[in-house]
Coordinates of C-alpha atoms in Angstrom, one line a residue:
Chain A
M1 CA 95.0 -9.3 22.3
F2 CA 94.5 -12.9 21.5
T3 CA 92.8 -14.7 18.7
T4 CA 90.4 -17.4 19.5
H5 CA 88.8 -20.1 17.5
S6 CA 85.1 -20.4 17.8
R7 CA 83.5 -23.8 18.0
L8 CA 80.2 -23.4 16.3
D9 CA 79.5 -27.1 16.5
A10 CA 80.3 -27.5 20.1
V11 CA 76.8 -28.5 21.0
K12 CA 75.0 -30.9 18.8
P13 CA 71.6 -29.7 17.7
D14 CA 68.9 -32.3 18.0
P15 CA 67.9 -33.6 14.6
G16 CA 64.2 -33.0 15.2
M17 CA 64.7 -29.4 15.4
D18 CA 66.8 -29.3 12.2
A19 CA 64.3 -31.2 10.2
Y20 CA 61.6 -28.9 11.5
W21 CA 63.4 -25.7 10.7
A22 CA 64.2 -27.0 7.3
G23 CA 60.5 -27.1 6.6
L24 CA 60.2 -23.5 7.3
D25 CA 61.1 -20.8 4.9
G26 CA 64.8 -21.3 4.5
G27 CA 65.4 -17.9 3.1
A28 CA 64.8 -16.2 6.4
F29 CA 67.7 -18.1 8.1
G30 CA 70.0 -18.8 5.2
D31 CA 72.0 -15.7 5.5
Q32 CA 72.4 -16.0 9.2
L33 CA 73.9 -19.4 9.4
G34 CA 77.3 -18.2 10.2
Y35 CA 75.9 -16.1 13.0
G36 CA 74.6 -18.5 15.5
Y37 CA 71.5 -20.0 14.2
I38 CA 73.3 -23.2 13.6
N39 CA 72.5 -24.2 17.1
P40 CA 68.9 -23.3 17.8
N41 CA 69.2 -25.0 21.2
T42 CA 72.0 -22.9 22.5
N43 CA 73.0 -19.7 21.2
Q44 CA 76.4 -19.6 22.7
R45 CA 79.5 -20.0 20.8
L46 CA 82.4 -21.5 22.6
L47 CA 85.7 -19.8 22.2
T48 CA 88.8 -21.7 23.1
L49 CA 92.2 -20.3 23.5
G50 CA 94.9 -21.8 21.3
N51 CA 97.0 -22.5 24.3
S52 CA 96.7 -25.2 26.8
T53 CA 95.1 -23.0 29.4
S54 CA 91.8 -24.2 30.7
V55 CA 90.1 -20.9 30.5
S56 CA 87.2 -21.0 28.1
V57 CA 85.5 -17.8 27.3
S58 CA 82.1 -17.9 25.7
V59 CA 80.2 -15.2 24.0
S60 CA 76.5 -15.2 24.4
V61 CA 74.7 -13.9 21.4
S62 CA 72.0 -11.6 22.6
P63 CA 69.2 -10.3 20.4
K64 CA 68.9 -7.4 18.2
K65 CA 70.9 -4.6 19.8
R66 CA 74.2 -6.0 19.1
K67 CA 73.3 -7.9 16.0
G68 CA 74.8 -5.6 13.5
Q69 CA 78.1 -5.4 15.3
S70 CA 78.4 -9.2 15.8
L71 CA 77.6 -9.8 12.2
Q72 CA 80.5 -7.6 11.2
V73 CA 82.8 -9.5 13.4
V74 CA 81.8 -12.8 12.0
S75 CA 82.0 -11.6 8.4
D76 CA 85.5 -10.0 8.8
K77 CA 87.2 -13.0 10.2
E78 CA 85.5 -16.2 9.3
K79 CA 85.9 -18.2 12.4
K80 CA 88.5 -16.3 14.4
I81 CA 87.1 -13.9 16.8
K82 CA 89.1 -11.5 18.8
G83 CA 87.7 -12.0 22.2
C84 CA 89.1 -8.8 23.7
S85 CA 87.6 -6.5 21.2
E86 CA 84.3 -8.1 21.5
G87 CA 84.5 -8.0 25.3
E88 CA 85.1 -4.3 25.2
S89 CA 82.4 -3.5 22.8
R90 CA 80.1 -5.7 24.8
T91 CA 80.7 -3.7 28.0
T92 CA 79.9 -0.4 26.3
N93 CA 76.6 -1.8 25.2
Q94 CA 75.8 -3.2 28.6
N95 CA 74.5 -0.1 30.2
S96 CA 72.1 0.6 27.3
N97 CA 70.8 -2.9 27.3
S98 CA 67.6 -2.4 29.3
K99 CA 66.7 -6.0 29.1
E100 CA 69.4 -7.1 31.5
A101 CA 68.7 -4.2 33.8
S102 CA 66.5 -6.3 36.0
T103 CA 69.2 -8.5 37.2
N104 CA 71.7 -5.8 38.0
T105 CA 73.4 -6.0 41.3
S106 CA 76.0 -3.8 42.9
S107 CA 78.9 -6.0 41.8
K108 CA 80.8 -4.6 38.9
E109 CA 83.5 -7.1 38.3
K110 CA 84.0 -9.3 35.3
S111 CA 84.1 -12.9 36.1
K112 CA 85.6 -15.6 34.1
V113 CA 84.1 -19.0 34.2
S114 CA 86.8 -21.5 33.8
E115 CA 85.4 -24.9 33.1
V116 CA 86.5 -28.0 31.4
Q117 CA 85.4 -28.3 27.8
K118 CA 82.4 -30.6 27.7
P119 CA 79.9 -30.7 24.9
D120 CA 76.8 -30.8 26.9
Y121 CA 77.6 -27.9 29.2
I122 CA 76.4 -24.4 28.4
H123 CA 79.2 -22.0 29.0
V124 CA 78.0 -18.6 29.9
R125 CA 80.0 -15.6 30.8
A126 CA 78.8 -13.1 33.2
R127 CA 78.8 -9.6 31.7
R128 CA 80.0 -6.6 33.5
G129 CA 77.5 -5.3 36.0
Q130 CA 75.7 -8.5 36.2
A131 CA 75.0 -10.9 39.0
T132 CA 77.3 -13.8 38.9
D133 CA 75.5 -16.5 40.7
S134 CA 74.3 -19.5 38.7
H135 CA 70.6 -18.7 39.0
S136 CA 70.8 -15.4 37.1
L137 CA 73.1 -16.9 34.5
A138 CA 70.7 -19.7 33.9
E139 CA 67.9 -17.1 33.8
R140 CA 69.7 -15.2 31.2
V141 CA 70.3 -18.4 29.1
R142 CA 66.7 -19.2 29.4
R143 CA 65.6 -15.7 28.4
E144 CA 67.8 -15.7 25.3
K145 CA 66.4 -19.1 24.2
I146 CA 63.0 -17.7 24.5
S147 CA 63.8 -14.6 22.6
E148 CA 65.3 -16.6 19.8
R149 CA 62.3 -18.8 19.5
M150 CA 60.2 -15.6 19.4
K151 CA 62.1 -14.6 16.4
Y152 CA 61.1 -17.8 14.6
L153 CA 57.6 -17.2 15.6
Q154 CA 57.7 -13.7 14.1
D155 CA 58.3 -15.2 10.7
L156 CA 55.5 -17.5 11.2
V157 CA 52.7 -15.3 12.5
P158 CA 51.8 -12.6 10.0
G159 CA 52.0 -9.0 11.1
C160 CA 54.5 -9.5 13.8
N161 CA 57.5 -7.8 12.3
K162 CA 56.9 -4.6 14.1
I163 CA 56.4 -6.0 17.5
T164 CA 59.5 -6.6 19.5
G165 CA 58.4 -7.1 23.1
K166 CA 57.7 -10.5 24.6
A167 CA 54.3 -9.6 25.8
G168 CA 53.1 -8.2 22.5
M169 CA 54.5 -11.2 20.6
L170 CA 52.7 -13.6 23.0
D171 CA 49.5 -11.6 22.4
E172 CA 49.8 -12.0 18.7
I173 CA 50.5 -15.7 18.9
I174 CA 47.5 -16.2 21.1
N175 CA 45.3 -14.3 18.7
Y176 CA 46.6 -16.2 15.8
V177 CA 46.1 -19.6 17.4
Q178 CA 42.6 -18.7 18.5
S179 CA 41.7 -17.5 15.0
L180 CA 43.0 -20.6 13.4
Q181 CA 41.1 -22.8 15.8
K182 CA 37.9 -20.8 15.1
Q183 CA 38.5 -21.2 11.4
V184 CA 38.7 -25.0 11.9
E185 CA 35.4 -24.9 13.8
F186 CA 33.7 -22.9 11.2
L187 CA 35.0 -25.0 8.3
S188 CA 33.9 -28.1 10.0
M189 CA 30.4 -26.5 10.4
K190 CA 30.4 -25.5 6.8
L191 CA 31.4 -29.0 5.7
A192 CA 28.6 -30.4 7.9
T193 CA 26.0 -28.3 6.0
V194 CA 27.4 -28.8 2.6
N195 CA 27.5 -32.5 3.0
P196 CA 24.4 -33.9 4.7
G197 CA 25.5 -37.5 4.6
L198 CA 29.2 -37.3 5.5
D199 CA 30.0 -38.9 2.3
F200 CA 33.1 -37.5 0.7
N201 CA 33.7 -40.3 -1.7
V202 CA 34.2 -38.0 -4.5
D203 CA 37.3 -36.9 -2.9
N204 CA 39.2 -40.0 -3.9
V205 CA 38.7 -38.8 -7.4
F206 CA 40.3 -35.4 -7.0
T207 CA 42.4 -35.7 -4.0
K208 CA 45.5 -35.0 -6.0
E209 CA 43.8 -32.3 -8.0
I210 CA 43.0 -30.3 -4.8
F211 CA 46.6 -29.8 -4.0
Q212 CA 47.8 -29.1 -7.5
T213 CA 45.0 -26.8 -8.5
S214 CA 44.1 -25.3 -5.1
T215 CA 45.3 -21.9 -6.3
S216 CA 44.0 -22.2 -9.8
E217 CA 40.5 -23.1 -8.6
F218 CA 39.7 -19.7 -7.3
P219 CA 40.2 -17.8 -10.6
A220 CA 38.1 -20.5 -12.3
L221 CA 35.3 -19.9 -9.9
G222 CA 35.5 -16.2 -10.4
C223 CA 33.9 -16.7 -13.8
S224 CA 30.7 -18.3 -12.7
S225 CA 27.5 -16.4 -12.6
V226 CA 25.9 -14.4 -9.9
D227 CA 23.1 -16.9 -9.4
S228 CA 25.6 -19.4 -8.1
A229 CA 26.8 -16.9 -5.5
Y230 CA 23.2 -16.5 -4.4
Y231 CA 22.8 -20.2 -4.1
Q232 CA 26.0 -20.5 -2.0
L233 CA 24.8 -17.8 0.3
N234 CA 21.5 -19.5 0.9
S235 CA 23.2 -22.7 1.9
T236 CA 25.3 -21.0 4.5
D237 CA 22.4 -19.1 6.1
Q238 CA 21.9 -21.7 8.8
V239 CA 25.6 -21.8 9.4
V240 CA 25.6 -18.1 10.0
S241 CA 23.3 -18.1 13.0
Y242 CA 25.4 -20.7 14.8
C243 CA 28.5 -18.8 13.9
G244 CA 27.1 -15.7 15.3
L245 CA 26.3 -17.3 18.7
D246 CA 29.8 -18.8 18.9
M247 CA 31.5 -15.6 18.0
G248 CA 29.4 -13.6 20.4
I249 CA 30.3 -15.8 23.4
N250 CA 33.9 -16.2 22.5
S251 CA 34.6 -12.6 21.7
A252 CA 33.2 -11.6 25.1
E253 CA 36.1 -13.5 26.7
M254 CA 38.5 -11.9 24.3
G255 CA 37.1 -8.5 25.1
L256 CA 37.8 -9.1 28.8
R257 CA 41.3 -10.1 28.2
R258 CA 41.9 -7.3 25.8
G259 CA 40.9 -4.8 28.4
I260 CA 44.1 -5.4 30.3
S261 CA 46.4 -5.6 27.3
A262 CA 48.1 -3.1 25.1
P263 CA 46.4 -1.3 22.1
I264 CA 44.9 -3.6 19.6
S265 CA 46.2 -4.2 16.1
V266 CA 43.9 -3.8 13.1
P267 CA 42.8 -7.4 12.4
E268 CA 41.3 -7.7 15.8
T269 CA 38.8 -4.8 15.3
F270 CA 36.5 -7.4 13.7
M271 CA 36.4 -9.4 16.9
D272 CA 36.0 -6.4 19.1
S273 CA 33.0 -5.0 17.2
S274 CA 31.2 -8.3 17.5
C275 CA 31.9 -8.2 21.2
F276 CA 29.8 -5.1 21.6
N277 CA 27.0 -6.6 19.6
Q278 CA 26.9 -9.8 21.5
I279 CA 23.3 -9.3 22.6
Q280 CA 22.2 -9.6 19.0
P281 CA 24.8 -11.5 17.2
T282 CA 22.5 -12.7 14.4
A283 CA 21.5 -9.2 13.6
N284 CA 25.2 -8.3 13.1
W285 CA 25.7 -11.2 10.8
D286 CA 22.6 -10.4 8.9
A287 CA 23.9 -6.9 8.2
D288 CA 27.2 -8.5 7.0
L289 CA 25.2 -10.7 4.7
Q290 CA 23.4 -7.8 3.3
N291 CA 26.7 -6.1 2.4
L292 CA 27.8 -9.4 1.0
Y293 CA 24.9 -9.6 -1.3
K294 CA 25.6 -6.1 -2.6
M295 CA 29.2 -6.9 -3.1
E296 CA 28.4 -10.1 -4.9
F297 CA 26.3 -8.3 -7.4
E298 CA 29.0 -5.7 -8.0
Q299 CA 32.0 -7.9 -8.1
V300 CA 32.4 -11.4 -9.3
T301 CA 34.8 -12.7 -6.7
L302 CA 33.1 -15.4 -4.8
I303 CA 34.0 -18.1 -2.5
P304 CA 37.4 -16.8 -1.3
F305 CA 35.7 -13.5 -0.5
Q306 CA 32.9 -15.2 1.3
S307 CA 35.2 -17.2 3.5
H308 CA 37.1 -14.1 4.3
Q309 CA 34.0 -12.4 5.5
F310 CA 33.1 -15.1 7.9
T311 CA 36.4 -16.1 9.1
G312 CA 37.2 -12.5 10.0
S313 CA 39.3 -9.8 8.5
N314 CA 42.2 -11.5 10.3
E315 CA 42.3 -14.0 7.5
G316 CA 42.1 -11.3 4.9
S317 CA 45.1 -9.5 6.3
N318 CA 46.9 -12.8 6.7
M319 CA 46.5 -13.4 3.1
K320 CA 47.8 -10.1 2.2
T321 CA 50.9 -10.3 4.3
E322 CA 51.7 -13.8 3.2
T323 CA 51.5 -13.2 -0.5
Chain B
M1 CA 56.1 -26.0 0.9
H2 CA 56.9 -29.4 -0.4
T3 CA 56.9 -31.0 3.0
C4 CA 53.5 -29.5 3.5
T5 CA 51.9 -31.2 0.6
K6 CA 53.0 -34.6 1.8
L7 CA 51.5 -33.8 5.2
K8 CA 48.4 -32.6 3.5
S9 CA 47.8 -35.8 1.6
E10 CA 48.5 -37.9 4.7
F11 CA 46.0 -35.8 6.6
I12 CA 43.3 -35.9 4.1
K13 CA 43.6 -39.7 3.6
K14 CA 43.3 -40.3 7.3
W15 CA 40.5 -37.9 7.7
M16 CA 38.4 -39.5 5.0
K17 CA 39.1 -42.9 6.5
G18 CA 37.9 -41.7 9.9
L19 CA 34.8 -40.2 8.4
Q20 CA 34.0 -43.4 6.7
I21 CA 34.3 -45.2 10.0
C22 CA 31.9 -42.6 11.5
C23 CA 29.4 -43.0 8.7
S24 CA 29.2 -46.7 9.0
S25 CA 28.5 -46.7 12.7
K26 CA 25.6 -44.2 12.8
T27 CA 23.0 -42.9 10.4
N28 CA 20.9 -39.8 10.4
M29 CA 23.1 -37.6 12.6
D30 CA 21.9 -34.1 13.1
F31 CA 23.9 -31.0 12.2
L32 CA 25.9 -30.5 15.4
E33 CA 26.8 -34.1 15.8
R34 CA 28.1 -34.2 12.2
K35 CA 30.1 -31.1 12.8
K36 CA 31.6 -32.6 15.9
K37 CA 32.5 -35.8 14.1
I38 CA 34.1 -33.9 11.3
K39 CA 36.2 -31.8 13.6
L40 CA 37.2 -34.7 15.7
C41 CA 38.3 -36.8 12.7
A42 CA 40.2 -33.8 11.4
D43 CA 42.0 -33.2 14.6
I44 CA 43.0 -36.8 15.1
A45 CA 43.9 -37.3 11.5
L46 CA 46.2 -34.3 11.7
A47 CA 47.8 -35.4 14.9
S48 CA 48.5 -38.8 13.6
A49 CA 49.5 -37.7 10.2
K50 CA 52.3 -35.6 11.7
N51 CA 53.8 -38.8 13.0
S52 CA 56.1 -37.0 15.4
T53 CA 56.6 -37.0 19.1
T54 CA 55.6 -33.5 19.9
S55 CA 53.6 -33.4 23.0
W56 CA 50.6 -31.6 21.6
C57 CA 50.0 -34.4 19.2
I58 CA 50.1 -36.9 21.9
A59 CA 47.9 -34.8 24.2
L60 CA 45.3 -34.5 21.5
I61 CA 45.1 -38.2 20.9
S62 CA 45.1 -39.2 24.5
E63 CA 42.3 -36.7 25.2
A64 CA 40.3 -38.1 22.4
K65 CA 40.8 -41.6 23.7
K66 CA 39.3 -40.7 27.0
H67 CA 35.8 -40.9 25.6
D68 CA 34.9 -44.5 25.0
E69 CA 32.9 -43.8 21.9
N70 CA 35.9 -42.3 20.1
K71 CA 38.3 -45.1 21.1
T72 CA 37.6 -47.4 18.2
L73 CA 37.8 -44.6 15.8
V74 CA 41.2 -43.4 17.2
D75 CA 42.6 -46.9 17.2
N76 CA 41.7 -47.5 13.6
L77 CA 43.1 -44.2 12.5
L78 CA 46.4 -44.6 14.2
G79 CA 49.0 -46.9 13.0
P80 CA 50.0 -49.8 15.3
E81 CA 53.1 -48.1 16.4
L82 CA 51.4 -45.1 17.7
R83 CA 49.0 -47.0 19.8
I84 CA 51.7 -48.1 22.1
K85 CA 53.2 -44.6 22.5
P86 CA 50.4 -42.9 24.5
Q87 CA 51.1 -45.3 27.4
K88 CA 54.7 -44.4 27.5
T89 CA 54.0 -40.7 27.2
N90 CA 51.6 -40.8 30.2
H91 CA 54.8 -41.4 32.2
Q92 CA 56.5 -38.7 30.3
M93 CA 53.8 -36.3 31.0
S94 CA 53.6 -37.1 34.7
A95 CA 57.3 -36.7 34.9
S96 CA 57.2 -33.4 33.1
H97 CA 54.4 -32.4 35.5
K98 CA 56.7 -33.2 38.4
R99 CA 59.6 -31.4 36.8
A100 CA 57.5 -28.4 36.2
R101 CA 56.2 -28.4 39.7
S102 CA 59.5 -28.8 41.3
K103 CA 60.9 -26.1 39.1
K104 CA 58.1 -23.8 40.1
I105 CA 58.8 -24.5 43.8
L106 CA 62.5 -23.8 43.3
K107 CA 61.7 -20.6 41.5
K108 CA 59.2 -19.4 44.1
S109 CA 61.6 -20.0 46.9
H110 CA 64.3 -18.2 45.0
H111 CA 62.0 -15.3 44.3
V112 CA 61.0 -15.1 47.9
C113 CA 64.6 -14.9 49.0
Q114 CA 65.3 -12.2 46.5
R115 CA 62.2 -10.3 47.6
M116 CA 63.3 -10.3 51.2
K117 CA 66.4 -8.5 50.1
K118 CA 64.8 -6.0 47.8
M119 CA 61.6 -4.4 49.3
G120 CA 58.7 -4.4 46.8
P121 CA 58.7 -3.6 43.1
P122 CA 61.1 -0.9 42.3
K123 CA 59.3 2.3 41.4
S124 CA 61.7 3.2 38.6
N125 CA 61.1 -0.1 36.9
I126 CA 57.3 -0.2 37.0
A127 CA 57.2 -0.8 33.3
T128 CA 59.2 -4.0 33.6
Y129 CA 57.0 -5.0 36.5
I130 CA 53.9 -4.6 34.4
T131 CA 55.3 -6.4 31.4
K132 CA 56.3 -9.3 33.7
I133 CA 52.7 -9.6 34.8
L134 CA 51.4 -9.4 31.3
V135 CA 53.8 -12.0 30.1
K136 CA 52.9 -14.3 32.9
E137 CA 49.2 -13.9 32.2
R138 CA 49.6 -14.5 28.5
T139 CA 51.7 -17.6 28.9
Q140 CA 48.8 -18.9 31.0
V141 CA 46.4 -18.3 28.2
L142 CA 48.7 -19.9 25.6
K143 CA 49.1 -22.9 27.8
R144 CA 45.4 -23.4 27.8
L145 CA 45.2 -23.0 24.0
V146 CA 47.9 -25.4 23.0
P147 CA 46.8 -28.9 23.7
G148 CA 48.9 -30.5 26.4
G149 CA 50.4 -27.2 27.3
E150 CA 49.7 -27.2 30.9
S151 CA 52.6 -29.2 31.9
M152 CA 55.3 -27.4 29.9
D153 CA 57.9 -24.8 30.7
E154 CA 58.0 -21.7 28.7
I155 CA 60.7 -22.7 26.2
S156 CA 59.1 -25.9 25.1
L157 CA 55.7 -24.2 25.2
I158 CA 56.8 -21.8 22.5
K159 CA 58.3 -24.6 20.5
E160 CA 55.1 -26.6 20.7
A161 CA 53.1 -23.5 19.8
L162 CA 55.2 -23.1 16.7
D163 CA 54.5 -26.6 15.6
Y164 CA 50.9 -26.4 16.4
I165 CA 50.5 -23.2 14.4
L166 CA 52.1 -24.9 11.4
S167 CA 49.8 -27.9 11.5
L168 CA 46.7 -25.8 12.2
K169 CA 47.5 -23.8 9.0
V170 CA 47.7 -27.0 7.1
Q171 CA 44.4 -28.2 8.5
V172 CA 42.6 -25.0 7.7
D173 CA 44.0 -25.0 4.2
V174 CA 42.9 -28.5 3.5
M175 CA 39.5 -28.1 5.0
R176 CA 38.8 -24.9 3.1
T177 CA 39.7 -26.4 -0.2
L178 CA 37.6 -29.4 0.5
A179 CA 34.6 -27.2 1.5
N180 CA 35.0 -25.1 -1.6
A181 CA 35.4 -28.1 -3.8
T182 CA 32.2 -29.8 -2.5
E183 CA 30.3 -26.6 -2.9
V184 CA 31.4 -26.3 -6.5
L185 CA 30.4 -29.9 -7.0
N186 CA 27.0 -29.5 -5.5
Q187 CA 26.4 -26.4 -7.5
S188 CA 27.4 -28.0 -10.7
D189 CA 25.1 -31.0 -9.9
S190 CA 22.2 -28.7 -9.4
T191 CA 22.8 -26.8 -12.6
I192 CA 22.9 -30.1 -14.5
F193 CA 19.5 -31.1 -13.2
D194 CA 18.0 -27.7 -14.0

């Protein structure tokens, strides 16, 4: 048994990443700082023996399955990690870790990588039952980097908490990026209709107000009369037909891609239904408008609901999960 | 989201500036042209407001510059320091292209060697085989979506996608509030005259 120090600051994280992550919700990562998220670039901690021996043993932090166990280790002894115990428990988990299964070879020896301490090297230790050549080690490092980044993305993209596989995560990311891009398209169209002369001079007046009262605007609008809702709907009539065509064409592509992929999550049903109606996209939108009219007369929620309707239920669910 | 409000105000300033430039050059644009101009200004304004060296920003701006008609607009929107950058990063992008290509060649040769040893996809691991194909396919799609994503390896692609998603969110937010605000204004104007 030997105690080791862990060098959590062995590799310097680049400042760009730090500033970037600081902008994200700090709460998600705050309690994990001691764990290994200090270095988003590399998720290895370097362990050095107290003696003068040149053996450096590093522990690579792998996702999820061993998370609970490693957290315990860190919390028990602040920065001293018992390399042996961790090594043993690591091996027991090895066989159940299906992610590493693909690089299994017939070799079953532990190998120690003895290297000189250099801050820009990534020290990786080959696990038991793993291939020991540099290619697969590099592969593993790469894979772990990717999975770590995926975790950050999970916090960013709404509705991704339940999906753990790489393929599913990528699918969600793609859908989210596509929906955001389409929203930008639609909003620029809307702005083009609302403002025939491209003159937004009034903005200088309330540029600040927009950001301060962006949330408070919506309840204020909720009090306005039904006639105003009617007016707004009329102004967006012409927008609707363009939107319908766009959606029809684009959702055909998505339908094709979807045919290969896994079962679809709820927000995408909107896109899929319009895929089947692509022959008459305007008719579909007209039906939606009819429903909208009815809703408007019943409820008094206005613009936010309207934009939800057109930008897809994706947006609606996004709002729900974010708030 | 205090960092976001700063970005938002930067973005909206640049966007308005760009639109004013557009306005002065042409008059009586039809609907689609207007929409294109709005979107273009918004994209460029966002990319320049970010003021960072992420490659999607640079790719967006350099793509916009390719069309001559946009060139003056882009140059006016960007600060003087950003004008020089695209030239440098063309080198960067070609270098990363080469790097990506050489990596691909290395990988392929390695895979071929491995495949010679193991014959065909293992029947027991057909699930992993399928997921590999899916992942490959989806990364291709993501590369097409994120601007400048063609010449990136997977790790930096995800990082870029993260950044891109954040700024797209900002863009959508600002545009939506602007659209709503102008609608309210129009509506209040019409009620005054009635």
